[in-house]
PDB file of C-alpha atoms in Angstrom:
ATOM      1  CA  MET A 802     -33.957  -9.893 -17.235  1.00 52.00           C
ATOM      2  CA  ASP A 803     -30.538  -9.290 -18.735  1.00 56.00           C
ATOM      3  CA  LYS A 804     -27.680 -11.813 -18.395  1.00 55.00           C
ATOM      4  CA  LEU A 805     -25.698  -9.687 -15.935  1.00 52.00           C
ATOM      5  CA  MET A 806     -28.658  -9.277 -13.576  1.00 52.00           C
ATOM      6  CA  SER A 807     -29.476 -12.990 -13.877  1.00 52.00           C
ATOM      7  CA  GLY A 808     -25.899 -13.894 -12.939  1.00 51.00           C
ATOM      8  CA  MET A 809     -26.037 -11.560  -9.936  1.00 52.00           C
ATOM      9  CA  LEU A 810     -29.264 -13.090  -8.658  1.00 55.00           C
ATOM     10  CA  ASN A 811     -28.115 -16.655  -9.281  1.00 56.00           C
ATOM     11  CA  PRO A 812     -24.329 -16.790  -9.524  1.00 55.00           C
ATOM     12  CA  LEU A 813     -24.263 -20.554  -9.970  1.00 55.00           C
ATOM     13  CA  GLY A 814     -26.697 -20.247 -12.874  1.00 57.00           C
ATOM     14  CA  ALA A 815     -24.207 -17.955 -14.642  1.00 56.00           C
ATOM     15  CA  LEU A 816     -21.886 -20.959 -14.993  1.00 57.00           C
ATOM     16  CA  GLY A 817     -24.370 -22.833 -17.134  1.00 65.00           C
ATOM     17  CA  ASP A 818     -23.560 -26.528 -17.245  1.00 70.00           C
ATOM     18  CA  ARG A 819     -19.863 -26.013 -16.483  1.00 72.00           C
ATOM     19  CA  ASP A 820     -18.558 -27.510 -13.243  1.00 76.00           C
ATOM     20  CA  ALA A 821     -17.760 -24.681 -10.814  1.00 69.00           C
ATOM     21  CA  LEU A 822     -14.664 -26.548  -9.573  1.00 76.00           C
ATOM     22  CA  ALA A 823     -13.259 -27.274 -13.034  1.00 76.00           C
ATOM     23  CA  ASP A 824     -10.791 -24.374 -12.756  1.00 72.00           C
ATOM     24  CA  ALA A 825      -9.874 -24.921  -9.081  1.00 74.00           C
ATOM     25  CA  SER A 826      -6.149 -25.147  -8.346  1.00 73.00           C
ATOM     26  CA  THR A 827      -5.117 -24.427 -11.922  1.00 78.00           C
ATOM     27  CA  ALA A 828      -3.080 -21.293 -11.150  1.00 82.00           C
ATOM     28  CA  ILE A 829      -0.676 -22.073  -8.326  1.00 84.00           C
ATOM     29  CA  PHE A 830       2.511 -20.117  -7.658  1.00 87.00           C
ATOM     30  CA  ASP A 831       4.574 -23.157  -6.763  1.00 89.00           C
ATOM     31  CA  ASP A 832       8.325 -23.802  -6.732  1.00 92.00           C
ATOM     32  CA  THR A 833       8.425 -24.519 -10.483  1.00 93.00           C
ATOM     33  CA  THR A 834       6.666 -21.221 -11.247  1.00 93.00           C
ATOM     34  CA  MET A 835       8.893 -19.353  -8.794  1.00 94.00           C
ATOM     35  CA  LYS A 836      12.058 -20.759 -10.340  1.00 96.00           C
ATOM     36  CA  ALA A 837      10.876 -19.804 -13.838  1.00 95.00           C
ATOM     37  CA  SER A 838       9.785 -16.313 -12.761  1.00 94.00           C
ATOM     38  CA  LEU A 839      12.497 -15.019 -10.413  1.00 95.00           C
ATOM     39  CA  PRO A 840      15.987 -13.926 -11.308  1.00 96.00           C
ATOM     40  CA  LYS A 841      18.243 -16.977 -10.778  1.00 97.00           C
ATOM     41  CA  ALA A 842      20.303 -15.310  -8.039  1.00 97.00           C
ATOM     42  CA  VAL A 843      17.217 -14.332  -6.033  1.00 97.00           C
ATOM     43  CA  TYR A 844      15.744 -17.808  -6.348  1.00 97.00           C
ATOM     44  CA  THR A 845      19.023 -19.439  -5.265  1.00 97.00           C
ATOM     45  CA  ARG A 846      19.412 -17.152  -2.234  1.00 96.00           C
ATOM     46  CA  PHE A 847      15.785 -17.726  -1.227  1.00 95.00           C
ATOM     47  CA  LYS A 848      16.091 -21.538  -1.428  1.00 95.00           C
ATOM     48  CA  GLU A 849      19.371 -21.419   0.531  1.00 95.00           C
ATOM     49  CA  ALA A 850      17.701 -19.295   3.230  1.00 93.00           C
ATOM     50  CA  LEU A 851      14.954 -21.910   3.568  1.00 91.00           C
ATOM     51  CA  VAL A 852      17.580 -24.550   4.303  1.00 93.00           C
ATOM     52  CA  THR A 853      19.927 -22.533   6.507  1.00 93.00           C
ATOM     53  CA  GLY A 854      17.350 -20.395   8.301  1.00 92.00           C
ATOM     54  CA  ALA A 855      19.124 -17.210   7.253  1.00 93.00           C
ATOM     55  CA  ALA A 856      17.053 -14.069   6.833  1.00 93.00           C
ATOM     56  CA  THR A 857      15.905 -13.127   3.348  1.00 93.00           C
ATOM     57  CA  SER A 858      17.094  -9.634   2.395  1.00 94.00           C
ATOM     58  CA  GLU A 859      14.661  -6.790   1.937  1.00 94.00           C
ATOM     59  CA  ASP A 860      15.647  -6.543  -1.736  1.00 96.00           C
ATOM     60  CA  ASP A 861      15.001 -10.252  -2.306  1.00 95.00           C
ATOM     61  CA  MET A 862      11.633 -10.069  -0.450  1.00 94.00           C
ATOM     62  CA  LYS A 863      10.608  -7.169  -2.692  1.00 94.00           C
ATOM     63  CA  ALA A 864      11.714  -9.047  -5.817  1.00 95.00           C
ATOM     64  CA  ILE A 865       9.720 -12.096  -4.747  1.00 94.00           C
ATOM     65  CA  ALA A 866       6.616 -10.019  -3.914  1.00 91.00           C
ATOM     66  CA  ASP A 867       6.821  -8.127  -7.219  1.00 93.00           C
ATOM     67  CA  CYS A 868       7.237 -11.412  -9.055  1.00 94.00           C
ATOM     68  CA  ILE A 869       4.177 -12.956  -7.412  1.00 91.00           C
ATOM     69  CA  PHE A 870       2.140  -9.800  -8.103  1.00 90.00           C
ATOM     70  CA  ALA A 871       3.137  -9.724 -11.771  1.00 93.00           C
ATOM     71  CA  TRP A 872       2.374 -13.460 -12.126  1.00 92.00           C
ATOM     72  CA  ALA A 873      -1.042 -13.041 -10.480  1.00 90.00           C
ATOM     73  CA  ARG A 874      -1.907 -10.162 -12.848  1.00 92.00           C
ATOM     74  CA  THR A 875      -1.186 -12.429 -15.843  1.00 91.00           C
ATOM     75  CA  LYS A 876      -3.775 -14.801 -14.350  1.00 88.00           C
ATOM     76  CA  GLY A 877      -6.404 -12.055 -14.174  1.00 87.00           C
ATOM     77  CA  ALA A 878      -6.061 -11.070 -10.501  1.00 86.00           C
ATOM     78  CA  VAL A 879      -7.338  -7.573  -9.711  1.00 84.00           C
ATOM     79  CA  ALA A 880      -6.916  -7.690  -5.913  1.00 80.00           C
ATOM     80  CA  SER A 881      -4.705  -9.533  -3.487  1.00 75.00           C
ATOM     81  CA  ALA A 882      -4.490 -10.554   0.175  1.00 74.00           C
ATOM     82  CA  HIS A 883      -1.786 -12.198   2.228  1.00 68.00           C
ATOM     83  CA  TRP A 884      -3.189 -15.412   3.689  1.00 70.00           C
ATOM     84  CA  PHE A 885      -0.535 -17.373   5.510  1.00 63.00           C
ATOM     85  CA  PHE A 886      -0.955 -21.038   6.413  1.00 60.00           C
ATOM     86  CA  PRO A 887       1.984 -22.541   8.269  1.00 60.00           C
ATOM     87  CA  MET A 888       3.324 -25.794   6.873  1.00 57.00           C
ATOM     88  CA  ARG A 889       3.823 -27.308  10.335  1.00 58.00           C
ATOM     89  CA  SER A 890       1.479 -28.194  13.214  1.00 54.00           C
ATOM     90  CA  GLY A 891      -1.626 -26.207  12.499  1.00 51.00           C
ATOM     91  CA  SER A 892      -3.756 -24.813   9.791  1.00 51.00           C
ATOM     92  CA  GLY A 893      -3.820 -21.158  10.712  1.00 49.00           C
ATOM     93  CA  GLY A 894      -7.611 -21.507  11.076  1.00 51.00           C
ATOM     94  CA  MET A 895      -8.522 -22.069  14.716  1.00 50.00           C
ATOM     95  CA  GLY A 896      -6.282 -19.970  16.925  1.00 47.00           C
ATOM     96  CA  GLY A 897      -4.902 -18.480  13.713  1.00 45.00           C
ATOM     97  CA  VAL A 898      -3.196 -15.529  15.396  1.00 47.00           C
ATOM     98  CA  CYS A 899      -0.505 -17.786  16.823  1.00 47.00           C
ATOM     99  CA  GLY A 900      -0.457 -20.017  13.784  1.00 47.00           C
ATOM    100  CA  ALA A 901       0.110 -17.120  11.382  1.00 48.00           C
ATOM    101  CA  PHE A 902       2.561 -15.033  13.367  1.00 49.00           C
ATOM    102  CA  LYS A 903       5.423 -13.875  11.127  1.00 50.00           C
ATOM    103  CA  MET A 904       8.599 -12.011  11.975  1.00 53.00           C
ATOM    104  CA  ASP A 905      10.050 -11.499   8.502  1.00 55.00           C
ATOM    105  CA  THR A 906       7.762  -8.744   7.231  1.00 51.00           C
TER     106      THR A 906
END
């Protein structure tokens, strides 16, 4: 059986002796990455909006989304999904419709 077929039948076996979790949480688009990736003016306006509660402009939202997409592609991403977990009172899991309701997009 060839290596590809073997990996498909036993995906954990394709890892060999390597720990499957060794690469977990190594590519995170956090505040440091955002600051380094976004134009300074967009980053500043976004951070101010978080504090003041002001709306983020459509242009800034597009710049942020494009930045995240470009960053993810450098990490090898070939597909994406928007998975929103609120940072307050809830995980977005159980009853996730209410927990993940967004008005900004």
